[in-house]
Amino acid sequence: MGQIYKKLTDCYDSIKDRIPFAPKVALVLGSGLGNYADSIDVKAEIEYSDIKDFPVSTVPGHAGKFIFGYVGSVPVVCMKGRVHYYEGYPVTDVVLPTRLMKLMGAEILFLTNASGGINASFGAGDFMLITDHISCFAPNPLIGQNIDELGVRFPDMSTVYDKELQEKIRKAASDNEIALKEGIYAQLTGPSFESPAEIRMLRSLGVDAVGMSTVVEAIAANHMGMRICGISCVANLAAGMVEHPLTHDEVQEAANKAAPLFQKLITESIISF
Ligand code: HPA
């Protein structure tokens, strides 16, 4: 057994007695959504710091735990806080929580994040359904010996974001009169925001929103055969599209402001899965 898979199964073995049910949906809570679990019927929590060798986020507002609860009648495990590649963890550690949630039984991975909008028709506070991604600016989490127990060496990436889940999210948004944009998300490593020239490059590649997370998790989940969906909250217009410099505080503030509506969109979507 390879080291990365052993670390994963050790993590799983160390918490398996504390997992209250097999979740259907694994929900990764991005910036601003940290309080989402307050609105669900919580059954159990596991602090990341209780899990041996588990990567713990160093970003303010990202401190972490798994929260198990029901959204309507759907059993869900939420990740309150995620680790980012820019924190210095190997990318295999960044995707370890995603892999762990699959071992817990999750079939669907629901990714959320905050991003910078590149599409000129986007504004701060918009939600974007992720229809595809560009991964080639962040290291691929599958590099290294393939973990045959999880998936194949050369996974197909033709449809990473499940079409049926996308349709359900579109319907949940329109039924609840929540405006929903769509587009391509690119993950760069961060932690610096992009330069205006990088934003022009990304726009020319067809990118609609850019951030520092999500794609590596989607690749790992796709490898394991999970059904994946994602929504990005456009927290700001990207570098060079506005006069003022970008700050983490601006991102956090915009994400916090959009959070109540974002939470509603997530809840209504999950209920319909
Ligand atoms: N760039 C990258 N990541 C981000 C941004 C951005 O402008 N906003 C929120 N996350």
mmCIF file with all atom_site columns, N, CA and C in Angstrom, residues 76-130:
data_model
loop_
_atom_site.group_PDB
_atom_site.id
_atom_site.type_symbol
_atom_site.label_atom_id
_atom_site.label_alt_id
_atom_site.label_comp_id
_atom_site.label_asym_id
_atom_site.label_entity_id
_atom_site.label_seq_id
_atom_site.pdbx_PDB_ins_code
_atom_site.Cartn_x
_atom_site.Cartn_y
_atom_site.Cartn_z
_atom_site.occupancy
_atom_site.B_iso_or_equiv
_atom_site.pdbx_formal_charge
_atom_site.auth_seq_id
_atom_site.auth_comp_id
_atom_site.auth_asym_id
_atom_site.auth_atom_id
_atom_site.pdbx_PDB_model_num
ATOM 1   N N  . VAL A 1 76  ? -25.648 14.753 5.126   1.00 0.00 ? 76  VAL A N  1
ATOM 2   C CA . VAL A 1 76  ? -24.572 15.561 4.551   1.00 0.00 ? 76  VAL A CA 1
ATOM 3   C C  . VAL A 1 76  ? -23.398 15.618 5.522   1.00 0.00 ? 76  VAL A C  1
ATOM 4   N N  . VAL A 1 77  ? -22.192 15.552 4.972   1.00 0.00 ? 77  VAL A N  1
ATOM 5   C CA . VAL A 1 77  ? -21.014 15.929 5.765   1.00 0.00 ? 77  VAL A CA 1
ATOM 6   C C  . VAL A 1 77  ? -20.494 17.245 5.191   1.00 0.00 ? 77  VAL A C  1
ATOM 7   N N  . CYS A 1 78  ? -20.351 18.247 6.074   1.00 0.00 ? 78  CYS A N  1
ATOM 8   C CA . CYS A 1 78  ? -19.845 19.559 5.639   1.00 0.00 ? 78  CYS A CA 1
ATOM 9   C C  . CYS A 1 78  ? -18.401 19.691 6.087   1.00 0.00 ? 78  CYS A C  1
ATOM 10  N N  . MET A 1 79  ? -17.600 20.267 5.225   1.00 0.00 ? 79  MET A N  1
ATOM 11  C CA . MET A 1 79  ? -16.243 20.654 5.633   1.00 0.00 ? 79  MET A CA 1
ATOM 12  C C  . MET A 1 79  ? -16.266 22.125 5.948   1.00 0.00 ? 79  MET A C  1
ATOM 13  N N  . LYS A 1 80  ? -16.192 22.429 7.245   1.00 0.00 ? 80  LYS A N  1
ATOM 14  C CA . LYS A 1 80  ? -16.082 23.830 7.640   1.00 0.00 ? 80  LYS A CA 1
ATOM 15  C C  . LYS A 1 80  ? -14.600 24.166 7.670   1.00 0.00 ? 80  LYS A C  1
ATOM 16  N N  . GLY A 1 81  ? -14.128 24.827 6.656   1.00 0.00 ? 81  GLY A N  1
ATOM 17  C CA . GLY A 1 81  ? -12.692 25.113 6.527   1.00 0.00 ? 81  GLY A CA 1
ATOM 18  C C  . GLY A 1 81  ? -12.034 24.066 5.655   1.00 0.00 ? 81  GLY A C  1
ATOM 19  N N  . ARG A 1 82  ? -11.212 24.530 4.739   1.00 0.00 ? 82  ARG A N  1
ATOM 20  C CA . ARG A 1 82  ? -10.440 23.638 3.880   1.00 0.00 ? 82  ARG A CA 1
ATOM 21  C C  . ARG A 1 82  ? -9.004  24.134 3.873   1.00 0.00 ? 82  ARG A C  1
ATOM 22  N N  . VAL A 1 83  ? -8.089  23.259 3.481   1.00 0.00 ? 83  VAL A N  1
ATOM 23  C CA . VAL A 1 83  ? -6.706  23.728 3.336   1.00 0.00 ? 83  VAL A CA 1
ATOM 24  C C  . VAL A 1 83  ? -6.466  24.054 1.865   1.00 0.00 ? 83  VAL A C  1
ATOM 25  N N  . HIS A 1 84  ? -5.581  25.000 1.661   1.00 0.00 ? 84  HIS A N  1
ATOM 26  C CA . HIS A 1 84  ? -5.244  25.450 0.309   1.00 0.00 ? 84  HIS A CA 1
ATOM 27  C C  . HIS A 1 84  ? -3.805  25.070 0.014   1.00 0.00 ? 84  HIS A C  1
ATOM 28  N N  . TYR A 1 85  ? -3.523  24.890 -1.240  1.00 0.00 ? 85  TYR A N  1
ATOM 29  C CA . TYR A 1 85  ? -2.162  24.537 -1.669  1.00 0.00 ? 85  TYR A CA 1
ATOM 30  C C  . TYR A 1 85  ? -1.156  25.601 -1.221  1.00 0.00 ? 85  TYR A C  1
ATOM 31  N N  . TYR A 1 86  ? -1.596  26.886 -1.262  1.00 0.00 ? 86  TYR A N  1
ATOM 32  C CA . TYR A 1 86  ? -0.653  27.970 -0.922  1.00 0.00 ? 86  TYR A CA 1
ATOM 33  C C  . TYR A 1 86  ? -0.235  27.954 0.546   1.00 0.00 ? 86  TYR A C  1
ATOM 34  N N  . GLU A 1 87  ? -0.924  27.169 1.377   1.00 0.00 ? 87  GLU A N  1
ATOM 35  C CA . GLU A 1 87  ? -0.518  27.102 2.784   1.00 0.00 ? 87  GLU A CA 1
ATOM 36  C C  . GLU A 1 87  ? 0.748   26.267 2.970   1.00 0.00 ? 87  GLU A C  1
ATOM 37  N N  . GLY A 1 88  ? 1.159   25.591 1.906   1.00 0.00 ? 88  GLY A N  1
ATOM 38  C CA . GLY A 1 88  ? 2.424   24.863 1.964   1.00 0.00 ? 88  GLY A CA 1
ATOM 39  C C  . GLY A 1 88  ? 2.260   23.363 2.107   1.00 0.00 ? 88  GLY A C  1
ATOM 40  N N  . TYR A 1 89  ? 1.025   22.894 2.170   1.00 0.00 ? 89  TYR A N  1
ATOM 41  C CA . TYR A 1 89  ? 0.801   21.441 2.213   1.00 0.00 ? 89  TYR A CA 1
ATOM 42  C C  . TYR A 1 89  ? 1.009   20.835 0.829   1.00 0.00 ? 89  TYR A C  1
ATOM 43  N N  . PRO A 1 90  ? 1.520   19.603 0.770   1.00 0.00 ? 90  PRO A N  1
ATOM 44  C CA . PRO A 1 90  ? 1.545   18.944 -0.536  1.00 0.00 ? 90  PRO A CA 1
ATOM 45  C C  . PRO A 1 90  ? 0.117   18.794 -1.058  1.00 0.00 ? 90  PRO A C  1
ATOM 46  N N  . VAL A 1 91  ? -0.023  18.804 -2.371  1.00 0.00 ? 91  VAL A N  1
ATOM 47  C CA . VAL A 1 91  ? -1.374  18.777 -2.941  1.00 0.00 ? 91  VAL A CA 1
ATOM 48  C C  . VAL A 1 91  ? -2.123  17.492 -2.563  1.00 0.00 ? 91  VAL A C  1
ATOM 49  N N  . THR A 1 92  ? -1.371  16.435 -2.274  1.00 0.00 ? 92  THR A N  1
ATOM 50  C CA . THR A 1 92  ? -2.035  15.200 -1.826  1.00 0.00 ? 92  THR A CA 1
ATOM 51  C C  . THR A 1 92  ? -2.701  15.389 -0.462  1.00 0.00 ? 92  THR A C  1
ATOM 52  N N  . ASP A 1 93  ? -2.135  16.287 0.371   1.00 0.00 ? 93  ASP A N  1
ATOM 53  C CA . ASP A 1 93  ? -2.796  16.605 1.643   1.00 0.00 ? 93  ASP A CA 1
ATOM 54  C C  . ASP A 1 93  ? -4.014  17.498 1.410   1.00 0.00 ? 93  ASP A C  1
ATOM 55  N N  . VAL A 1 94  ? -3.920  18.372 0.406   1.00 0.00 ? 94  VAL A N  1
ATOM 56  C CA . VAL A 1 94  ? -5.045  19.273 0.121   1.00 0.00 ? 94  VAL A CA 1
ATOM 57  C C  . VAL A 1 94  ? -6.289  18.461 -0.248  1.00 0.00 ? 94  VAL A C  1
ATOM 58  N N  . VAL A 1 95  ? -6.087  17.340 -0.944  1.00 0.00 ? 95  VAL A N  1
ATOM 59  C CA . VAL A 1 95  ? -7.246  16.529 -1.364  1.00 0.00 ? 95  VAL A CA 1
ATOM 60  C C  . VAL A 1 95  ? -7.563  15.391 -0.391  1.00 0.00 ? 95  VAL A C  1
ATOM 61  N N  . LEU A 1 96  ? -6.764  15.265 0.648   1.00 0.00 ? 96  LEU A N  1
ATOM 62  C CA . LEU A 1 96  ? -7.023  14.164 1.606   1.00 0.00 ? 96  LEU A CA 1
ATOM 63  C C  . LEU A 1 96  ? -8.436  14.238 2.207   1.00 0.00 ? 96  LEU A C  1
ATOM 64  N N  . PRO A 1 97  ? -8.894  15.434 2.625   1.00 0.00 ? 97  PRO A N  1
ATOM 65  C CA . PRO A 1 97  ? -10.261 15.489 3.182   1.00 0.00 ? 97  PRO A CA 1
ATOM 66  C C  . PRO A 1 97  ? -11.332 15.053 2.178   1.00 0.00 ? 97  PRO A C  1
ATOM 67  N N  . THR A 1 98  ? -11.147 15.398 0.909   1.00 0.00 ? 98  THR A N  1
ATOM 68  C CA . THR A 1 98  ? -12.108 14.984 -0.121  1.00 0.00 ? 98  THR A CA 1
ATOM 69  C C  . THR A 1 98  ? -12.137 13.461 -0.202  1.00 0.00 ? 98  THR A C  1
ATOM 70  N N  . ARG A 1 99  ? -10.955 12.871 -0.223  1.00 0.00 ? 99  ARG A N  1
ATOM 71  C CA . ARG A 1 99  ? -10.875 11.407 -0.306  1.00 0.00 ? 99  ARG A CA 1
ATOM 72  C C  . ARG A 1 99  ? -11.485 10.771 0.942   1.00 0.00 ? 99  ARG A C  1
ATOM 73  N N  . LEU A 1 100 ? -11.269 11.421 2.081   1.00 0.00 ? 100 LEU A N  1
ATOM 74  C CA . LEU A 1 100 ? -11.812 10.874 3.329   1.00 0.00 ? 100 LEU A CA 1
ATOM 75  C C  . LEU A 1 100 ? -13.345 10.881 3.297   1.00 0.00 ? 100 LEU A C  1
ATOM 76  N N  . MET A 1 101 ? -13.913 11.930 2.752   1.00 0.00 ? 101 MET A N  1
ATOM 77  C CA . MET A 1 101 ? -15.383 12.000 2.710   1.00 0.00 ? 101 MET A CA 1
ATOM 78  C C  . MET A 1 101 ? -15.956 10.939 1.779   1.00 0.00 ? 101 MET A C  1
ATOM 79  N N  . LYS A 1 102 ? -15.203 10.572 0.748   1.00 0.00 ? 102 LYS A N  1
ATOM 80  C CA . LYS A 1 102 ? -15.635 9.463  -0.119  1.00 0.00 ? 102 LYS A CA 1
ATOM 81  C C  . LYS A 1 102 ? -15.598 8.157  0.687   1.00 0.00 ? 102 LYS A C  1
ATOM 82  N N  . LEU A 1 103 ? -14.541 7.963  1.472   1.00 0.00 ? 103 LEU A N  1
ATOM 83  C CA . LEU A 1 103 ? -14.479 6.740  2.292   1.00 0.00 ? 103 LEU A CA 1
ATOM 84  C C  . LEU A 1 103 ? -15.623 6.700  3.307   1.00 0.00 ? 103 LEU A C  1
ATOM 85  N N  . MET A 1 104 ? -16.068 7.887  3.749   1.00 0.00 ? 104 MET A N  1
ATOM 86  C CA . MET A 1 104 ? -17.212 7.935  4.682   1.00 0.00 ? 104 MET A CA 1
ATOM 87  C C  . MET A 1 104 ? -18.498 7.487  3.992   1.00 0.00 ? 104 MET A C  1
ATOM 88  N N  . GLY A 1 105 ? -18.497 7.491  2.667   1.00 0.00 ? 105 GLY A N  1
ATOM 89  C CA . GLY A 1 105 ? -19.677 7.032  1.923   1.00 0.00 ? 105 GLY A CA 1
ATOM 90  C C  . GLY A 1 105 ? -20.276 8.069  0.990   1.00 0.00 ? 105 GLY A C  1
ATOM 91  N N  . ALA A 1 106 ? -19.713 9.290  0.991   1.00 0.00 ? 106 ALA A N  1
ATOM 92  C CA . ALA A 1 106 ? -20.328 10.348 0.176   1.00 0.00 ? 106 ALA A CA 1
ATOM 93  C C  . ALA A 1 106 ? -20.262 10.001 -1.312  1.00 0.00 ? 106 ALA A C  1
ATOM 94  N N  . GLU A 1 107 ? -21.398 10.219 -1.996  1.00 0.00 ? 107 GLU A N  1
ATOM 95  C CA . GLU A 1 107 ? -21.471 9.944  -3.443  1.00 0.00 ? 107 GLU A CA 1
ATOM 96  C C  . GLU A 1 107 ? -21.298 11.221 -4.250  1.00 0.00 ? 107 GLU A C  1
ATOM 97  N N  . ILE A 1 108 ? -21.727 12.338 -3.637  1.00 0.00 ? 108 ILE A N  1
ATOM 98  C CA . ILE A 1 108 ? -21.728 13.623 -4.355  1.00 0.00 ? 108 ILE A CA 1
ATOM 99  C C  . ILE A 1 108 ? -20.780 14.578 -3.646  1.00 0.00 ? 108 ILE A C  1
ATOM 100 N N  . LEU A 1 109 ? -19.947 15.262 -4.410  1.00 0.00 ? 109 LEU A N  1
ATOM 101 C CA . LEU A 1 109 ? -19.109 16.324 -3.838  1.00 0.00 ? 109 LEU A CA 1
ATOM 102 C C  . LEU A 1 109 ? -19.650 17.664 -4.319  1.00 0.00 ? 109 LEU A C  1
ATOM 103 N N  . PHE A 1 110 ? -20.027 18.504 -3.373  1.00 0.00 ? 110 PHE A N  1
ATOM 104 C CA . PHE A 1 110 ? -20.562 19.835 -3.678  1.00 0.00 ? 110 PHE A CA 1
ATOM 105 C C  . PHE A 1 110 ? -19.506 20.850 -3.228  1.00 0.00 ? 110 PHE A C  1
ATOM 106 N N  . LEU A 1 111 ? -18.870 21.479 -4.217  1.00 0.00 ? 111 LEU A N  1
ATOM 107 C CA . LEU A 1 111 ? -17.770 22.407 -3.930  1.00 0.00 ? 111 LEU A CA 1
ATOM 108 C C  . LEU A 1 111 ? -18.260 23.845 -3.969  1.00 0.00 ? 111 LEU A C  1
ATOM 109 N N  . THR A 1 112 ? -17.847 24.639 -2.995  1.00 0.00 ? 112 THR A N  1
ATOM 110 C CA . THR A 1 112 ? -18.152 26.072 -3.050  1.00 0.00 ? 112 THR A CA 1
ATOM 111 C C  . THR A 1 112 ? -16.868 26.851 -2.791  1.00 0.00 ? 112 THR A C  1
ATOM 112 N N  . ASN A 1 113 ? -16.841 28.066 -3.272  1.00 0.00 ? 113 ASN A N  1
ATOM 113 C CA . ASN A 1 113 ? -15.658 28.904 -3.051  1.00 0.00 ? 113 ASN A CA 1
ATOM 114 C C  . ASN A 1 113 ? -16.016 30.368 -3.302  1.00 0.00 ? 113 ASN A C  1
ATOM 115 N N  . ALA A 1 114 ? -15.037 31.226 -3.031  1.00 0.00 ? 114 ALA A N  1
ATOM 116 C CA . ALA A 1 114 ? -15.133 32.630 -3.436  1.00 0.00 ? 114 ALA A CA 1
ATOM 117 C C  . ALA A 1 114 ? -14.116 32.825 -4.548  1.00 0.00 ? 114 ALA A C  1
ATOM 118 N N  . SER A 1 115 ? -14.465 33.668 -5.498  1.00 0.00 ? 115 SER A N  1
ATOM 119 C CA . SER A 1 115 ? -13.570 33.832 -6.649  1.00 0.00 ? 115 SER A CA 1
ATOM 120 C C  . SER A 1 115 ? -13.511 35.290 -7.079  1.00 0.00 ? 115 SER A C  1
ATOM 121 N N  . GLY A 1 116 ? -12.593 35.542 -7.983  1.00 0.00 ? 116 GLY A N  1
ATOM 122 C CA . GLY A 1 116 ? -12.536 36.830 -8.650  1.00 0.00 ? 116 GLY A CA 1
ATOM 123 C C  . GLY A 1 116 ? -13.215 36.694 -10.011 1.00 0.00 ? 116 GLY A C  1
ATOM 124 N N  . GLY A 1 117 ? -14.118 37.598 -10.319 1.00 0.00 ? 117 GLY A N  1
ATOM 125 C CA . GLY A 1 117 ? -14.841 37.526 -11.593 1.00 0.00 ? 117 GLY A CA 1
ATOM 126 C C  . GLY A 1 117 ? -13.999 38.074 -12.734 1.00 0.00 ? 117 GLY A C  1
ATOM 127 N N  . ILE A 1 118 ? -13.964 37.342 -13.823 1.00 0.00 ? 118 ILE A N  1
ATOM 128 C CA . ILE A 1 118 ? -13.213 37.769 -15.015 1.00 0.00 ? 118 ILE A CA 1
ATOM 129 C C  . ILE A 1 118 ? -14.178 38.132 -16.144 1.00 0.00 ? 118 ILE A C  1
ATOM 130 N N  . ASN A 1 119 ? -15.246 37.381 -16.242 1.00 0.00 ? 119 ASN A N  1
ATOM 131 C CA . ASN A 1 119 ? -16.288 37.676 -17.236 1.00 0.00 ? 119 ASN A CA 1
ATOM 132 C C  . ASN A 1 119 ? -16.845 39.080 -16.962 1.00 0.00 ? 119 ASN A C  1
ATOM 133 N N  . ALA A 1 120 ? -16.821 39.931 -17.981 1.00 0.00 ? 120 ALA A N  1
ATOM 134 C CA . ALA A 1 120 ? -17.190 41.341 -17.799 1.00 0.00 ? 120 ALA A CA 1
ATOM 135 C C  . ALA A 1 120 ? -18.655 41.515 -17.396 1.00 0.00 ? 120 ALA A C  1
ATOM 136 N N  . SER A 1 121 ? -19.474 40.479 -17.611 1.00 0.00 ? 121 SER A N  1
ATOM 137 C CA . SER A 1 121 ? -20.887 40.621 -17.232 1.00 0.00 ? 121 SER A CA 1
ATOM 138 C C  . SER A 1 121 ? -21.118 40.239 -15.764 1.00 0.00 ? 121 SER A C  1
ATOM 139 N N  . PHE A 1 122 ? -20.054 39.821 -15.047 1.00 0.00 ? 122 PHE A N  1
ATOM 140 C CA . PHE A 1 122 ? -20.210 39.441 -13.634 1.00 0.00 ? 122 PHE A CA 1
ATOM 141 C C  . PHE A 1 122 ? -20.008 40.653 -12.739 1.00 0.00 ? 122 PHE A C  1
ATOM 142 N N  . GLY A 1 123 ? -20.645 40.591 -11.557 1.00 0.00 ? 123 GLY A N  1
ATOM 143 C CA . GLY A 1 123 ? -20.430 41.624 -10.540 1.00 0.00 ? 123 GLY A CA 1
ATOM 144 C C  . GLY A 1 123 ? -20.195 40.972 -9.192  1.00 0.00 ? 123 GLY A C  1
ATOM 145 N N  . ALA A 1 124 ? -19.643 41.738 -8.253  1.00 0.00 ? 124 ALA A N  1
ATOM 146 C CA . ALA A 1 124 ? -19.404 41.211 -6.902  1.00 0.00 ? 124 ALA A CA 1
ATOM 147 C C  . ALA A 1 124 ? -20.726 40.766 -6.294  1.00 0.00 ? 124 ALA A C  1
ATOM 148 N N  . GLY A 1 125 ? -20.731 39.567 -5.718  1.00 0.00 ? 125 GLY A N  1
ATOM 149 C CA . GLY A 1 125 ? -21.936 39.029 -5.102  1.00 0.00 ? 125 GLY A CA 1
ATOM 150 C C  . GLY A 1 125 ? -22.699 38.075 -6.014  1.00 0.00 ? 125 GLY A C  1
ATOM 151 N N  . ASP A 1 126 ? -22.265 37.958 -7.275  1.00 0.00 ? 126 ASP A N  1
ATOM 152 C CA . ASP A 1 126 ? -22.911 37.001 -8.183  1.00 0.00 ? 126 ASP A CA 1
ATOM 153 C C  . ASP A 1 126 ? -22.542 35.568 -7.813  1.00 0.00 ? 126 ASP A C  1
ATOM 154 N N  . PHE A 1 127 ? -23.409 34.634 -8.154  1.00 0.00 ? 127 PHE A N  1
ATOM 155 C CA . PHE A 1 127 ? -23.104 33.206 -8.005  1.00 0.00 ? 127 PHE A CA 1
ATOM 156 C C  . PHE A 1 127 ? -22.882 32.620 -9.389  1.00 0.00 ? 127 PHE A C  1
ATOM 157 N N  . MET A 1 128 ? -21.869 31.769 -9.492  1.00 0.00 ? 128 MET A N  1
ATOM 158 C CA . MET A 1 128 ? -21.561 31.143 -10.795 1.00 0.00 ? 128 MET A CA 1
ATOM 159 C C  . MET A 1 128 ? -21.558 29.624 -10.648 1.00 0.00 ? 128 MET A C  1
ATOM 160 N N  . LEU A 1 129 ? -22.450 28.995 -11.388 1.00 0.00 ? 129 LEU A N  1
ATOM 161 C CA . LEU A 1 129 ? -22.436 27.537 -11.473 1.00 0.00 ? 129 LEU A CA 1
ATOM 162 C C  . LEU A 1 129 ? -21.178 27.137 -12.264 1.00 0.00 ? 129 LEU A C  1
ATOM 163 N N  . ILE A 1 130 ? -20.366 26.272 -11.684 1.00 0.00 ? 130 ILE A N  1
ATOM 164 C CA . ILE A 1 130 ? -19.134 25.861 -12.376 1.00 0.00 ? 130 ILE A CA 1
ATOM 165 C C  . ILE A 1 130 ? -19.501 24.763 -13.376 1.00 0.00 ? 130 ILE A C  1
#
